[in-house]
Amino acid sequence: MTQLDHQVHSISPEVAGSRIFRFIAFLYGIAAYLVFFVTILYAIGFVMGLVVPKTIDTGADTPMAEAVIVNLLLMSLFALQHSVMARKQFKEWWTQFVPKPVERSTYVLFASLSLLLLFWQWRPLPAIVWNAENPDLAVTLVTLSFAGWILVFTSTYLINHFELFGLHQVTNHLVGKEMTPPRFRTPLLYNFVRHPIYLGFIIAFWAAPTMTAGHLLFAVVTTLYIFVGIALEEHDLVALFGDEYRQYKQRVSMLIPWRRSL
């Protein structure tokens, strides 16, 4: 999860370096982060069916074909936004219009908005695929799902949570400090799997005591997208770090600890 920093700008250095711009960019970064934080908390409730007013299994009855099409379109919109805006070529074009210090915050904001749209417009498919009737098994699955979300958050902090979600960039810009060049690190969990964040999402999405058809559709599509995202991300990381990352791929498994096949 590393930004590629070779980007171009159409905003003059005088404007970008002004105090008012730095302060506005900082406030914008905070606002984008708060939208993300609310979105990810809602996502936990949405997937697990907890607290939030609309979950993955609630909403108006919709014909099955319509529900599947709408849900696939919503997930495709998120996937396209999330992948296209993360690519180096898009960033080089995009930062002609969006200043570099807020590029990451803008990416995070757009990703959050596309997820909020998904939560709002999601169509439930209530048919039961499996249901854990044993109370101990149900509790185990809920605990495992929570563990997946904890793994997601823990992994982001290991690689610099605040840079990943744009706060580091706007804070450095506010105080006139340059961002340090990206360097390759493999802290703690990254010595066991290359993508613990994605592993956490997969666990969180699949560990459900009651799996409906809608939840299963969500889990299958997001898991497939994760593998596509990994391929795109690792292509960028090899381009950035070269042999250092290639050796890391040979040494550490993708998602399943202690196995090289995945």
mmCIF file of C-alpha atoms in Angstrom, residues 12-261:
data_model
loop_
_atom_site.group_PDB
_atom_site.id
_atom_site.type_symbol
_atom_site.label_atom_id
_atom_site.label_comp_id
_atom_site.label_asym_id
_atom_site.label_seq_id
_atom_site.Cartn_x
_atom_site.Cartn_y
_atom_site.Cartn_z
ATOM 1 C CA SER A 12 1.415 27.335 -9.106
ATOM 2 C CA PRO A 13 3.956 26.946 -6.265
ATOM 3 C CA GLU A 14 2.849 30.346 -4.877
ATOM 4 C CA VAL A 15 -0.739 29.188 -4.422
ATOM 5 C CA ALA A 16 0.147 25.689 -3.253
ATOM 6 C CA GLY A 17 2.616 27.078 -0.732
ATOM 7 C CA SER A 18 0.374 29.799 0.703
ATOM 8 C CA ARG A 19 -0.719 29.549 4.316
ATOM 9 C CA ILE A 20 -4.409 29.676 3.484
ATOM 10 C CA PHE A 21 -4.075 26.860 0.962
ATOM 11 C CA ARG A 22 -2.116 24.734 3.440
ATOM 12 C CA PHE A 23 -4.787 25.240 6.092
ATOM 13 C CA ILE A 24 -7.683 24.533 3.708
ATOM 14 C CA ALA A 25 -5.901 21.407 2.450
ATOM 15 C CA PHE A 26 -5.417 20.281 6.055
ATOM 16 C CA LEU A 27 -9.116 20.767 6.872
ATOM 17 C CA TYR A 28 -10.057 18.957 3.671
ATOM 18 C CA GLY A 29 -7.814 16.030 4.610
ATOM 19 C CA ILE A 30 -9.394 15.806 8.063
ATOM 20 C CA ALA A 31 -12.901 15.950 6.567
ATOM 21 C CA ALA A 32 -12.063 13.202 4.058
ATOM 22 C CA TYR A 33 -10.627 11.044 6.841
ATOM 23 C CA LEU A 34 -13.726 11.533 9.021
ATOM 24 C CA VAL A 35 -15.963 10.490 6.107
ATOM 25 C CA PHE A 36 -13.778 7.397 5.676
ATOM 26 C CA PHE A 37 -13.903 6.603 9.391
ATOM 27 C CA VAL A 38 -17.701 6.815 9.498
ATOM 28 C CA THR A 39 -17.880 4.709 6.320
ATOM 29 C CA ILE A 40 -15.644 1.912 7.605
ATOM 30 C CA LEU A 41 -17.577 1.760 10.897
ATOM 31 C CA TYR A 42 -20.817 1.572 8.926
ATOM 32 C CA ALA A 43 -19.266 -1.144 6.753
ATOM 33 C CA ILE A 44 -18.694 -3.311 9.821
ATOM 34 C CA GLY A 45 -22.320 -2.948 10.850
ATOM 35 C CA PHE A 46 -23.533 -3.391 7.267
ATOM 36 C CA VAL A 47 -21.704 -6.692 6.737
ATOM 37 C CA MET A 48 -22.276 -8.102 10.215
ATOM 38 C CA GLY A 49 -25.873 -6.911 10.598
ATOM 39 C CA LEU A 50 -25.168 -4.821 13.674
ATOM 40 C CA VAL A 51 -26.533 -1.471 14.899
ATOM 41 C CA VAL A 52 -26.778 0.375 11.551
ATOM 42 C CA PRO A 53 -30.232 1.091 10.073
ATOM 43 C CA LYS A 54 -29.594 -0.717 6.788
ATOM 44 C CA THR A 55 -27.555 -3.906 6.573
ATOM 45 C CA ILE A 56 -26.607 -6.314 3.817
ATOM 46 C CA ASP A 57 -29.774 -8.330 4.544
ATOM 47 C CA THR A 58 -32.341 -5.545 5.039
ATOM 48 C CA GLY A 59 -34.186 -3.273 2.657
ATOM 49 C CA ALA A 60 -37.143 -3.277 0.293
ATOM 50 C CA ASP A 61 -38.070 -6.497 -1.502
ATOM 51 C CA THR A 62 -36.734 -6.503 -5.065
ATOM 52 C CA PRO A 63 -37.016 -9.077 -7.865
ATOM 53 C CA MET A 64 -33.961 -11.317 -7.753
ATOM 54 C CA ALA A 65 -32.661 -10.417 -11.223
ATOM 55 C CA GLU A 66 -32.936 -6.689 -10.495
ATOM 56 C CA ALA A 67 -31.239 -7.096 -7.109
ATOM 57 C CA VAL A 68 -28.310 -9.032 -8.588
ATOM 58 C CA ILE A 69 -27.812 -6.531 -11.426
ATOM 59 C CA VAL A 70 -28.006 -3.472 -9.164
ATOM 60 C CA ASN A 71 -25.650 -5.008 -6.591
ATOM 61 C CA LEU A 72 -23.120 -6.012 -9.259
ATOM 62 C CA LEU A 73 -23.213 -2.493 -10.715
ATOM 63 C CA LEU A 74 -22.658 -0.964 -7.277
ATOM 64 C CA MET A 75 -19.687 -3.223 -6.570
ATOM 65 C CA SER A 76 -18.281 -2.621 -10.068
ATOM 66 C CA LEU A 77 -18.465 1.139 -9.532
ATOM 67 C CA PHE A 78 -16.459 0.829 -6.326
ATOM 68 C CA ALA A 79 -13.942 -1.527 -7.942
ATOM 69 C CA LEU A 80 -13.371 0.785 -10.913
ATOM 70 C CA GLN A 81 -12.999 3.865 -8.731
ATOM 71 C CA HIS A 82 -10.741 2.106 -6.272
ATOM 72 C CA SER A 83 -8.451 0.588 -8.899
ATOM 73 C CA VAL A 84 -8.319 3.303 -11.567
ATOM 74 C CA MET A 85 -7.652 6.179 -9.177
ATOM 75 C CA ALA A 86 -4.821 4.192 -7.552
ATOM 76 C CA ARG A 87 -2.851 3.770 -10.783
ATOM 77 C CA LYS A 88 0.217 5.898 -11.476
ATOM 78 C CA GLN A 89 -0.976 6.973 -14.936
ATOM 79 C CA PHE A 90 -4.271 8.259 -13.544
ATOM 80 C CA LYS A 91 -2.487 10.135 -10.769
ATOM 81 C CA GLU A 92 -0.206 11.872 -13.232
ATOM 82 C CA TRP A 93 -3.288 13.112 -15.102
ATOM 83 C CA TRP A 94 -5.460 13.696 -12.025
ATOM 84 C CA THR A 95 -2.933 15.880 -10.212
ATOM 85 C CA GLN A 96 -3.102 18.430 -12.988
ATOM 86 C CA PHE A 97 -6.423 19.357 -11.371
ATOM 87 C CA VAL A 98 -6.098 18.103 -7.786
ATOM 88 C CA PRO A 99 -3.067 19.346 -5.794
ATOM 89 C CA LYS A 100 -0.622 16.644 -4.781
ATOM 90 C CA PRO A 101 -0.996 17.174 -0.988
ATOM 91 C CA VAL A 102 -4.714 16.335 -1.162
ATOM 92 C CA GLU A 103 -4.560 13.666 -3.884
ATOM 93 C CA ARG A 104 -4.677 10.796 -1.406
ATOM 94 C CA SER A 105 -7.425 12.436 0.643
ATOM 95 C CA THR A 106 -9.480 12.889 -2.535
ATOM 96 C CA TYR A 107 -8.976 9.233 -3.421
ATOM 97 C CA VAL A 108 -10.091 8.208 0.083
ATOM 98 C CA LEU A 109 -13.126 10.515 -0.108
ATOM 99 C CA PHE A 110 -14.254 9.135 -3.476
ATOM 100 C CA ALA A 111 -13.812 5.548 -2.247
ATOM 101 C CA SER A 112 -15.864 6.323 0.858
ATOM 102 C CA LEU A 113 -18.649 7.957 -1.162
ATOM 103 C CA SER A 114 -18.845 5.000 -3.545
ATOM 104 C CA LEU A 115 -19.165 2.657 -0.550
ATOM 105 C CA LEU A 116 -21.849 4.825 1.043
ATOM 106 C CA LEU A 117 -23.743 4.685 -2.248
ATOM 107 C CA LEU A 118 -23.422 0.885 -2.187
ATOM 108 C CA PHE A 119 -24.780 0.695 1.381
ATOM 109 C CA TRP A 120 -27.683 2.992 0.490
ATOM 110 C CA GLN A 121 -28.732 1.290 -2.742
ATOM 111 C CA TRP A 122 -27.869 -2.332 -1.905
ATOM 112 C CA ARG A 123 -30.687 -4.782 -2.618
ATOM 113 C CA PRO A 124 -31.031 -7.681 -0.169
ATOM 114 C CA LEU A 125 -31.231 -11.285 -1.340
ATOM 115 C CA PRO A 126 -32.609 -12.950 1.792
ATOM 116 C CA ALA A 127 -32.499 -16.622 0.765
ATOM 117 C CA ILE A 128 -30.493 -18.556 3.369
ATOM 118 C CA VAL A 129 -27.376 -20.332 2.090
ATOM 119 C CA TRP A 130 -26.273 -21.539 5.517
ATOM 120 C CA ASN A 131 -27.245 -20.877 9.101
ATOM 121 C CA ALA A 132 -25.169 -21.832 12.137
ATOM 122 C CA GLU A 133 -27.816 -23.157 14.517
ATOM 123 C CA ASN A 134 -25.250 -24.239 17.098
ATOM 124 C CA PRO A 135 -24.802 -21.221 19.434
ATOM 125 C CA ASP A 136 -21.105 -21.934 20.005
ATOM 126 C CA LEU A 137 -20.434 -22.098 16.265
ATOM 127 C CA ALA A 138 -22.389 -18.886 15.701
ATOM 128 C CA VAL A 139 -20.374 -17.060 18.376
ATOM 129 C CA THR A 140 -17.150 -18.428 16.921
ATOM 130 C CA LEU A 141 -18.015 -17.108 13.455
ATOM 131 C CA VAL A 142 -18.979 -13.669 14.787
ATOM 132 C CA THR A 143 -15.731 -13.541 16.768
ATOM 133 C CA LEU A 144 -13.784 -14.555 13.683
ATOM 134 C CA SER A 145 -15.452 -11.795 11.660
ATOM 135 C CA PHE A 146 -14.520 -9.223 14.308
ATOM 136 C CA ALA A 147 -10.969 -10.616 14.258
ATOM 137 C CA GLY A 148 -10.887 -9.991 10.506
ATOM 138 C CA TRP A 149 -11.810 -6.330 10.999
ATOM 139 C CA ILE A 150 -9.189 -6.014 13.754
ATOM 140 C CA LEU A 151 -6.617 -7.493 11.373
ATOM 141 C CA VAL A 152 -7.570 -4.869 8.765
ATOM 142 C CA PHE A 153 -7.110 -1.950 11.156
ATOM 143 C CA THR A 154 -3.950 -3.353 12.764
ATOM 144 C CA SER A 155 -2.330 -3.902 9.369
ATOM 145 C CA THR A 156 -2.999 -0.311 8.278
ATOM 146 C CA TYR A 157 -1.288 1.036 11.391
ATOM 147 C CA LEU A 158 1.738 -1.196 10.812
ATOM 148 C CA ILE A 159 2.409 0.472 7.433
ATOM 149 C CA ASN A 160 1.387 4.019 8.485
ATOM 150 C CA HIS A 161 -2.370 4.340 8.762
ATOM 151 C CA PHE A 162 -2.328 8.130 8.484
ATOM 152 C CA GLU A 163 -0.318 8.166 5.270
ATOM 153 C CA LEU A 164 -2.531 5.477 3.765
ATOM 154 C CA PHE A 165 -5.599 7.651 4.345
ATOM 155 C CA GLY A 166 -4.098 11.030 3.502
ATOM 156 C CA LEU A 167 -3.656 12.713 6.894
ATOM 157 C CA HIS A 168 0.126 12.443 6.871
ATOM 158 C CA GLN A 169 0.322 14.228 3.527
ATOM 159 C CA VAL A 170 -1.857 17.213 4.489
ATOM 160 C CA THR A 171 -0.186 17.513 7.911
ATOM 161 C CA ASN A 172 3.291 17.627 6.370
ATOM 162 C CA HIS A 173 2.057 20.162 3.823
ATOM 163 C CA LEU A 174 0.611 22.325 6.601
ATOM 164 C CA VAL A 175 3.974 22.578 8.376
ATOM 165 C CA GLY A 176 5.995 22.837 5.152
ATOM 166 C CA LYS A 177 7.631 19.434 5.480
ATOM 167 C CA GLU A 178 8.399 17.287 2.441
ATOM 168 C CA MET A 179 7.089 13.734 2.291
ATOM 169 C CA THR A 180 9.886 11.204 2.587
ATOM 170 C CA PRO A 181 10.424 8.952 -0.454
ATOM 171 C CA PRO A 182 8.635 5.586 -0.183
ATOM 172 C CA ARG A 183 10.790 2.794 1.205
ATOM 173 C CA PHE A 184 10.113 -0.897 1.345
ATOM 174 C CA ARG A 185 9.251 -2.240 4.803
ATOM 175 C CA THR A 186 7.722 -5.492 6.071
ATOM 176 C CA PRO A 187 6.643 -4.872 9.684
ATOM 177 C CA LEU A 188 5.379 -7.739 11.841
ATOM 178 C CA LEU A 189 2.371 -9.281 10.049
ATOM 179 C CA TYR A 190 3.900 -8.501 6.656
ATOM 180 C CA ASN A 191 6.545 -11.114 7.378
ATOM 181 C CA PHE A 192 3.836 -13.809 7.338
ATOM 182 C CA VAL A 193 1.617 -12.661 4.466
ATOM 183 C CA ARG A 194 2.120 -9.951 1.878
ATOM 184 C CA HIS A 195 -1.435 -8.629 2.165
ATOM 185 C CA PRO A 196 -2.806 -8.901 5.718
ATOM 186 C CA ILE A 197 -5.299 -6.086 5.052
ATOM 187 C CA TYR A 198 -6.934 -8.074 2.269
ATOM 188 C CA LEU A 199 -6.790 -11.248 4.360
ATOM 189 C CA GLY A 200 -8.652 -9.413 7.123
ATOM 190 C CA PHE A 201 -11.385 -8.332 4.706
ATOM 191 C CA ILE A 202 -11.811 -11.875 3.375
ATOM 192 C CA ILE A 203 -12.167 -13.267 6.899
ATOM 193 C CA ALA A 204 -14.608 -10.502 7.891
ATOM 194 C CA PHE A 205 -16.784 -11.028 4.815
ATOM 195 C CA TRP A 206 -16.958 -14.845 4.916
ATOM 196 C CA ALA A 207 -17.214 -15.543 8.660
ATOM 197 C CA ALA A 208 -20.982 -15.186 8.930
ATOM 198 C CA PRO A 209 -23.181 -17.332 11.165
ATOM 199 C CA THR A 210 -26.062 -16.692 8.746
ATOM 200 C CA MET A 211 -25.037 -16.453 5.094
ATOM 201 C CA THR A 212 -27.758 -15.130 2.809
ATOM 202 C CA ALA A 213 -27.607 -15.109 -0.988
ATOM 203 C CA GLY A 214 -26.965 -11.360 -0.910
ATOM 204 C CA HIS A 215 -24.133 -11.695 1.584
ATOM 205 C CA LEU A 216 -22.671 -14.552 -0.448
ATOM 206 C CA LEU A 217 -22.794 -12.438 -3.628
ATOM 207 C CA PHE A 218 -21.013 -9.632 -1.795
ATOM 208 C CA ALA A 219 -18.364 -11.986 -0.378
ATOM 209 C CA VAL A 220 -17.687 -13.723 -3.700
ATOM 210 C CA VAL A 221 -17.409 -10.548 -5.768
ATOM 211 C CA THR A 222 -15.287 -8.665 -3.235
ATOM 212 C CA THR A 223 -12.962 -11.649 -2.867
ATOM 213 C CA LEU A 224 -12.507 -11.861 -6.638
ATOM 214 C CA TYR A 225 -11.844 -8.131 -6.713
ATOM 215 C CA ILE A 226 -9.261 -8.504 -3.956
ATOM 216 C CA PHE A 227 -7.261 -10.881 -6.157
ATOM 217 C CA VAL A 228 -7.477 -8.427 -9.053
ATOM 218 C CA GLY A 229 -6.426 -5.621 -6.724
ATOM 219 C CA ILE A 230 -3.472 -7.627 -5.480
ATOM 220 C CA ALA A 231 -2.270 -8.229 -9.039
ATOM 221 C CA LEU A 232 -2.513 -4.521 -9.903
ATOM 222 C CA GLU A 233 -0.914 -3.414 -6.650
ATOM 223 C CA GLU A 234 1.971 -5.854 -6.875
ATOM 224 C CA HIS A 235 2.644 -4.770 -10.466
ATOM 225 C CA ASP A 236 3.062 -1.208 -9.145
ATOM 226 C CA LEU A 237 5.191 -2.352 -6.218
ATOM 227 C CA VAL A 238 7.544 -4.302 -8.480
ATOM 228 C CA ALA A 239 7.866 -1.223 -10.691
ATOM 229 C CA LEU A 240 8.661 0.869 -7.612
ATOM 230 C CA PHE A 241 10.947 -1.455 -5.623
ATOM 231 C CA GLY A 242 12.196 -3.877 -8.281
ATOM 232 C CA ASP A 243 14.136 -6.937 -7.113
ATOM 233 C CA GLU A 244 13.537 -6.090 -3.475
ATOM 234 C CA TYR A 245 9.830 -6.751 -3.896
ATOM 235 C CA ARG A 246 10.357 -9.720 -6.227
ATOM 236 C CA GLN A 247 12.459 -11.405 -3.507
ATOM 237 C CA TYR A 248 9.760 -10.573 -0.957
ATOM 238 C CA LYS A 249 7.157 -12.317 -3.159
ATOM 239 C CA GLN A 250 9.324 -15.435 -3.264
ATOM 240 C CA ARG A 251 9.881 -15.395 0.492
ATOM 241 C CA VAL A 252 6.404 -14.549 1.832
ATOM 242 C CA SER A 253 3.025 -15.972 0.808
ATOM 243 C CA MET A 254 0.251 -13.805 -0.563
ATOM 244 C CA LEU A 255 -2.616 -14.493 1.853
ATOM 245 C CA ILE A 256 -2.217 -17.828 3.646
ATOM 246 C CA PRO A 257 0.630 -17.786 6.201
ATOM 247 C CA TRP A 258 3.525 -20.209 5.733
ATOM 248 C CA ARG A 259 2.401 -21.330 2.284
ATOM 249 C CA ARG A 260 3.839 -20.078 -0.973
ATOM 250 C CA SER A 261 0.983 -21.146 -3.247
#
